[in-house]
């Protein structure tokens, strides 16, 4: 397929159950495995035997996050030495089979900044961050700042001498740099979130992301770290993990920033070889450093939550950059959150809503109740996406100006979506259909993509299970406007995306309202957290998705079951009429998706909703929220 792979043999951790990072036999066992790989795949020529050995040693043997869960300098240095020794022995074993095999050695690289009082701690960590590369490059001799520390913590001089032979220095220095890699230390802990408070044996301090502190000296970010590595080793450098666990527009901004930085450094004479979109198929629970099993998935260039890998906007960006060296998208006109003035922990008088955003906007057409449109606009602002809300009246004339200059539009007629526990199940009207047709025609003429919010009420609830996108819609008269609106959008605007959600709750964080449930009704639904829908829709829009997509939190339950999942939240009987309840008793309106379950679980959504309510009411958030 024209793809040259770099084979990683151990990404993080200790490997098989019969060994661990502190096992003296680990290097030889690993080298034996590496040679077997080379025999099995003789066409492989590039290897990363062990990814980020310094980071793995820190997380496993200094911080205790991962197995073998140690917390001492002695264990940390032992784990680092054994991993680096394993890399040397592995490359020697591989080169017995493949003499021209290359070592592409990766490591997370950041820099620590600090207040003057903590400069000693910053200097200590800034020397420590180079240890894996320094060992492999044969630089840890008797004059190295960490030589005596190694010896004082049980290292054998013969182990250090192995690296001085210099036959396994990296062919490419791979730098894994994240927006959180650069750190800032400050003894004024109360200026920062409590989760950042820590310290050393001498004093307490906050350890925070450097991008969230106004460091006037600069020198923060991918460009600075790549250049630092080149100047220290004068070996070819690559950005081997370029990823941001964030919303899609920020993922794109981070990737393009890395691309530009690499080209600027190459133009200045530094040997920068490549950047890597990481991870191609996404990752699970990396947001918690794998210390808890939450099932939180971060998509990469592909999203694998559907029946087959789905290209995200990152895939399009990677393709364009590799092929043409450039990539354009309207969201790139605005800065990433790490470049905005509202990112600082200590604010400088600038609020998020006051930020200037000169990028092309998204036009939000709103009809009826503005609850969802206002929430979506607020989320756009927080994500740095320019938007404008245009309220459509039922008797409104032509307003082509609404889409002039916009790169996309979103149609939200509150009569075509529903809140959880609202009065009645069907309340669409001819005016809602007319407005939707009007918006679709505007977008078709302007040739911009359109997202239309729909609901589970396009179905009649008789399927007996959860509906997916391909299931036939209802032919009942009560569903007419819902179904006709979808058909008008898809039939008029070729770049349209119809999003169906279940009954919405948590429509504004400022005024979440009550959850209304009718324990007498037998209706099954997929309750949907409104902020989750907004974020998912924006990601799908940026990805360029089209057609119909079911976007609901993963669950199928009745309103009474929903109430049981929300201890402490006020419940109120639904005030719909007995006739409407009897008409739809024992029907199932639950939604699933054949295109990809991109929403969090309902239990996770309810936990966040409950926490937001308690925080707004000045209470401690609940310790436990019942799970599914």
Short mmCIF file of C-alpha atoms in Angstrom, two decimals, residues 25-258:
data_model
loop_
_atom_site.label_atom_id
_atom_site.label_comp_id
_atom_site.label_asym_id
_atom_site.label_seq_id
_atom_site.Cartn_x
_atom_site.Cartn_y
_atom_site.Cartn_z
CA UNK A 25 16.12 -10.21 33.16
CA UNK A 26 13.80 -7.72 31.40
CA UNK A 27 16.40 -6.48 28.81
CA UNK A 28 17.37 -9.97 27.63
CA UNK A 29 13.78 -11.18 27.52
CA UNK A 30 12.81 -8.11 25.50
CA UNK A 31 15.75 -8.51 23.10
CA UNK A 32 14.72 -12.12 22.43
CA UNK A 33 11.20 -10.91 21.57
CA UNK A 34 12.58 -8.17 19.29
CA UNK A 35 14.69 -10.66 17.34
CA UNK A 36 11.65 -12.92 16.83
CA UNK A 37 9.79 -9.93 15.41
CA UNK A 38 12.65 -9.24 12.98
CA UNK A 39 12.66 -12.88 11.86
CA UNK A 40 8.91 -12.92 11.37
CA UNK A 41 8.82 -9.57 9.52
CA UNK A 42 12.16 -9.23 7.68
CA UNK A 43 10.85 -6.34 5.58
CA UNK A 44 10.55 -4.05 8.63
CA UNK A 45 13.38 -1.53 8.74
CA UNK A 46 12.25 1.09 11.31
CA UNK A 47 11.68 0.32 14.98
CA UNK A 48 10.65 2.01 18.20
CA UNK A 49 11.41 -0.88 20.55
CA UNK A 50 10.15 0.88 23.69
CA UNK A 51 8.11 4.06 23.53
CA UNK A 52 8.87 6.84 26.03
CA UNK A 53 11.04 4.88 28.51
CA UNK A 54 11.54 7.91 30.76
CA UNK A 55 7.82 8.67 30.90
CA UNK A 56 6.99 5.02 31.56
CA UNK A 57 9.54 4.89 34.38
CA UNK A 58 8.08 8.04 35.91
CA UNK A 59 4.47 6.88 35.76
CA UNK A 60 5.25 3.31 36.91
CA UNK A 61 8.04 3.69 39.45
CA UNK A 62 8.08 7.33 40.58
CA UNK A 63 4.37 8.28 40.66
CA UNK A 64 2.93 4.79 41.13
CA UNK A 65 0.23 5.15 38.46
CA UNK A 66 1.11 1.94 36.57
CA UNK A 67 2.48 -1.48 37.41
CA UNK A 68 4.64 -2.16 39.40
CA UNK A 69 3.28 0.89 41.26
CA UNK A 70 6.49 2.08 42.91
CA UNK A 71 7.29 5.55 44.21
CA UNK A 72 11.00 6.03 44.72
CA UNK A 73 13.92 7.59 42.91
CA UNK A 74 15.82 4.31 43.12
CA UNK A 75 13.06 2.33 41.38
CA UNK A 76 12.55 5.08 38.82
CA UNK A 77 16.21 5.11 37.78
CA UNK A 78 16.37 1.30 37.78
CA UNK A 79 13.30 1.07 35.50
CA UNK A 80 14.77 3.69 33.17
CA UNK A 81 18.14 1.93 32.96
CA UNK A 82 16.58 -1.47 32.29
CA UNK A 83 14.33 -0.11 29.53
CA UNK A 84 17.18 1.73 27.81
CA UNK A 85 19.39 -1.35 28.12
CA UNK A 86 16.55 -3.36 26.57
CA UNK A 87 16.44 -0.91 23.64
CA UNK A 88 20.18 -1.33 23.00
CA UNK A 89 20.05 -5.13 23.20
CA UNK A 90 16.89 -5.21 21.06
CA UNK A 91 18.44 -3.13 18.27
CA UNK A 92 21.57 -5.28 18.31
CA UNK A 93 19.38 -8.40 18.02
CA UNK A 94 17.27 -6.89 15.24
CA UNK A 95 20.33 -5.82 13.26
CA UNK A 96 21.60 -9.39 13.26
CA UNK A 97 18.59 -10.08 11.03
CA UNK A 98 18.12 -6.65 9.42
CA UNK A 99 21.48 -4.84 9.36
CA UNK A 100 20.02 -1.57 8.10
CA UNK A 101 17.31 -1.33 10.79
CA UNK A 102 16.76 2.22 12.09
CA UNK A 103 16.05 3.26 15.68
CA UNK A 104 13.29 5.86 15.92
CA UNK A 105 13.38 6.63 19.63
CA UNK A 106 10.46 8.53 21.15
CA UNK A 107 10.04 10.42 24.40
CA UNK A 108 7.58 12.93 25.80
CA UNK A 109 9.38 16.26 25.98
CA UNK A 110 8.30 19.36 27.83
CA UNK A 111 10.05 22.09 29.74
CA UNK A 112 9.42 23.17 33.31
CA UNK A 113 9.10 26.87 34.09
CA UNK A 114 8.74 28.26 37.59
CA UNK A 115 8.71 31.20 39.95
CA UNK A 116 12.19 32.27 41.13
CA UNK A 117 11.67 30.48 44.45
CA UNK A 118 11.18 27.14 42.69
CA UNK A 119 13.93 27.50 40.09
CA UNK A 120 15.88 24.69 41.79
CA UNK A 121 12.99 22.25 41.20
CA UNK A 122 12.56 23.36 37.59
CA UNK A 123 16.28 22.92 36.94
CA UNK A 124 16.17 19.42 38.44
CA UNK A 125 13.25 18.35 36.23
CA UNK A 126 14.70 20.00 33.13
CA UNK A 127 17.88 17.94 33.50
CA UNK A 128 15.91 14.76 34.20
CA UNK A 129 13.77 15.04 31.04
CA UNK A 130 16.75 14.25 28.78
CA UNK A 131 17.91 11.08 30.54
CA UNK A 132 16.60 8.47 28.07
CA UNK A 133 18.09 10.24 25.05
CA UNK A 134 21.32 11.03 26.92
CA UNK A 135 21.77 7.37 27.88
CA UNK A 136 21.17 6.09 24.35
CA UNK A 137 23.45 8.74 22.87
CA UNK A 138 26.29 7.71 25.22
CA UNK A 139 26.38 11.02 27.09
CA UNK A 140 26.02 9.75 30.67
CA UNK A 141 29.69 9.60 31.57
CA UNK A 142 31.34 10.54 34.84
CA UNK A 143 30.84 14.26 34.13
CA UNK A 144 27.11 14.01 33.45
CA UNK A 145 24.93 15.82 36.05
CA UNK A 146 23.02 12.61 36.80
CA UNK A 147 25.93 10.14 36.87
CA UNK A 148 26.45 10.30 40.62
CA UNK A 149 22.69 10.10 41.23
CA UNK A 150 22.54 6.89 39.20
CA UNK A 151 25.42 5.42 41.19
CA UNK A 152 23.94 6.49 44.54
CA UNK A 153 20.71 4.68 43.63
CA UNK A 154 22.26 1.30 42.89
CA UNK A 155 23.30 1.57 39.26
CA UNK A 156 26.22 -0.56 38.12
CA UNK A 157 29.06 1.22 36.31
CA UNK A 158 29.01 -1.62 33.77
CA UNK A 159 25.38 -0.80 32.89
CA UNK A 160 26.28 2.82 32.22
CA UNK A 161 29.34 1.73 30.22
CA UNK A 162 27.07 -0.23 27.87
CA UNK A 163 25.62 3.03 26.55
CA UNK A 164 29.06 4.63 26.11
CA UNK A 165 29.75 2.19 23.28
CA UNK A 166 27.50 4.45 21.21
CA UNK A 167 26.27 1.88 18.70
CA UNK A 168 22.57 2.45 19.40
CA UNK A 169 22.08 6.16 19.38
CA UNK A 170 18.77 7.09 17.72
CA UNK A 171 18.66 7.48 13.97
CA UNK A 172 15.68 9.77 14.53
CA UNK A 173 14.85 11.56 17.79
CA UNK A 174 11.08 11.36 18.16
CA UNK A 175 9.53 14.13 20.24
CA UNK A 176 6.06 13.56 21.70
CA UNK A 177 4.87 16.97 22.80
CA UNK A 178 1.40 17.79 24.09
CA UNK A 179 -0.24 21.03 25.07
CA UNK A 180 0.16 19.86 28.69
CA UNK A 181 3.84 18.86 28.38
CA UNK A 182 5.29 22.25 29.32
CA UNK A 183 4.72 22.89 33.03
CA UNK A 184 4.83 25.83 35.45
CA UNK A 185 5.58 25.57 39.18
CA UNK A 186 4.27 28.20 41.60
CA UNK A 187 4.35 28.20 45.40
CA UNK A 188 1.17 30.34 45.39
CA UNK A 189 -1.05 27.27 45.23
CA UNK A 190 -4.33 29.05 45.93
CA UNK A 191 -4.18 30.78 42.54
CA UNK A 192 -4.68 27.42 40.83
CA UNK A 193 -7.13 24.46 40.87
CA UNK A 194 -6.77 22.14 43.85
CA UNK A 195 -6.01 19.13 41.65
CA UNK A 196 -2.72 20.83 40.67
CA UNK A 197 -1.46 21.15 44.26
CA UNK A 198 1.55 19.04 45.13
CA UNK A 199 5.13 19.60 46.11
CA UNK A 200 8.46 18.05 47.02
CA UNK A 201 10.06 17.23 50.34
CA UNK A 202 10.80 20.91 50.95
CA UNK A 203 7.66 22.84 50.04
CA UNK A 204 4.21 22.78 48.48
CA UNK A 205 3.51 24.20 45.04
CA UNK A 206 1.08 24.04 42.13
CA UNK A 207 2.17 22.18 39.00
CA UNK A 208 0.10 23.50 36.08
CA UNK A 209 0.15 23.67 32.29
CA UNK A 210 2.58 26.40 31.24
CA UNK A 211 0.21 27.57 28.49
CA UNK A 212 -2.27 28.57 31.21
CA UNK A 213 0.21 30.96 32.82
CA UNK A 214 1.24 34.31 31.37
CA UNK A 215 4.91 33.51 30.83
CA UNK A 216 6.24 36.64 29.19
CA UNK A 217 9.50 34.95 28.22
CA UNK A 218 7.71 32.64 25.79
CA UNK A 219 9.62 29.50 24.72
CA UNK A 220 6.52 27.34 25.17
CA UNK A 221 5.16 24.82 22.70
CA UNK A 222 5.97 22.34 19.94
CA UNK A 223 8.35 24.56 17.96
CA UNK A 224 10.49 25.33 20.98
CA UNK A 225 10.77 21.69 22.03
CA UNK A 226 11.65 20.38 18.55
CA UNK A 227 14.32 23.02 18.21
CA UNK A 228 15.68 22.23 21.68
CA UNK A 229 16.08 18.56 20.79
CA UNK A 230 17.84 19.37 17.53
CA UNK A 231 20.29 21.77 19.16
CA UNK A 232 21.13 19.30 21.94
CA UNK A 233 21.79 16.21 19.80
CA UNK A 234 22.12 17.39 16.17
CA UNK A 235 20.31 14.24 15.10
CA UNK A 236 17.28 14.13 12.77
CA UNK A 237 14.14 15.05 14.70
CA UNK A 238 10.47 14.15 14.17
CA UNK A 239 7.29 15.13 15.99
CA UNK A 240 6.13 11.58 16.62
CA UNK A 241 2.87 12.22 18.48
CA UNK A 242 0.76 15.19 17.43
CA UNK A 243 -2.54 14.94 19.25
CA UNK A 244 -4.89 17.03 21.33
CA UNK A 245 -7.65 15.38 23.36
CA UNK A 246 -10.15 18.13 22.64
CA UNK A 247 -12.88 19.22 20.26
CA UNK A 248 -12.35 18.80 16.55
CA UNK A 249 -11.47 22.38 15.65
CA UNK A 250 -8.77 22.47 18.33
CA UNK A 251 -7.40 19.13 17.10
CA UNK A 252 -7.08 20.65 13.63
CA UNK A 253 -5.48 23.82 14.96
CA UNK A 254 -2.93 21.84 16.97
CA UNK A 255 -2.01 19.67 13.97
CA UNK A 256 -1.58 22.63 11.62
CA UNK A 257 0.46 24.51 14.23
CA UNK A 258 2.82 21.54 14.51
#
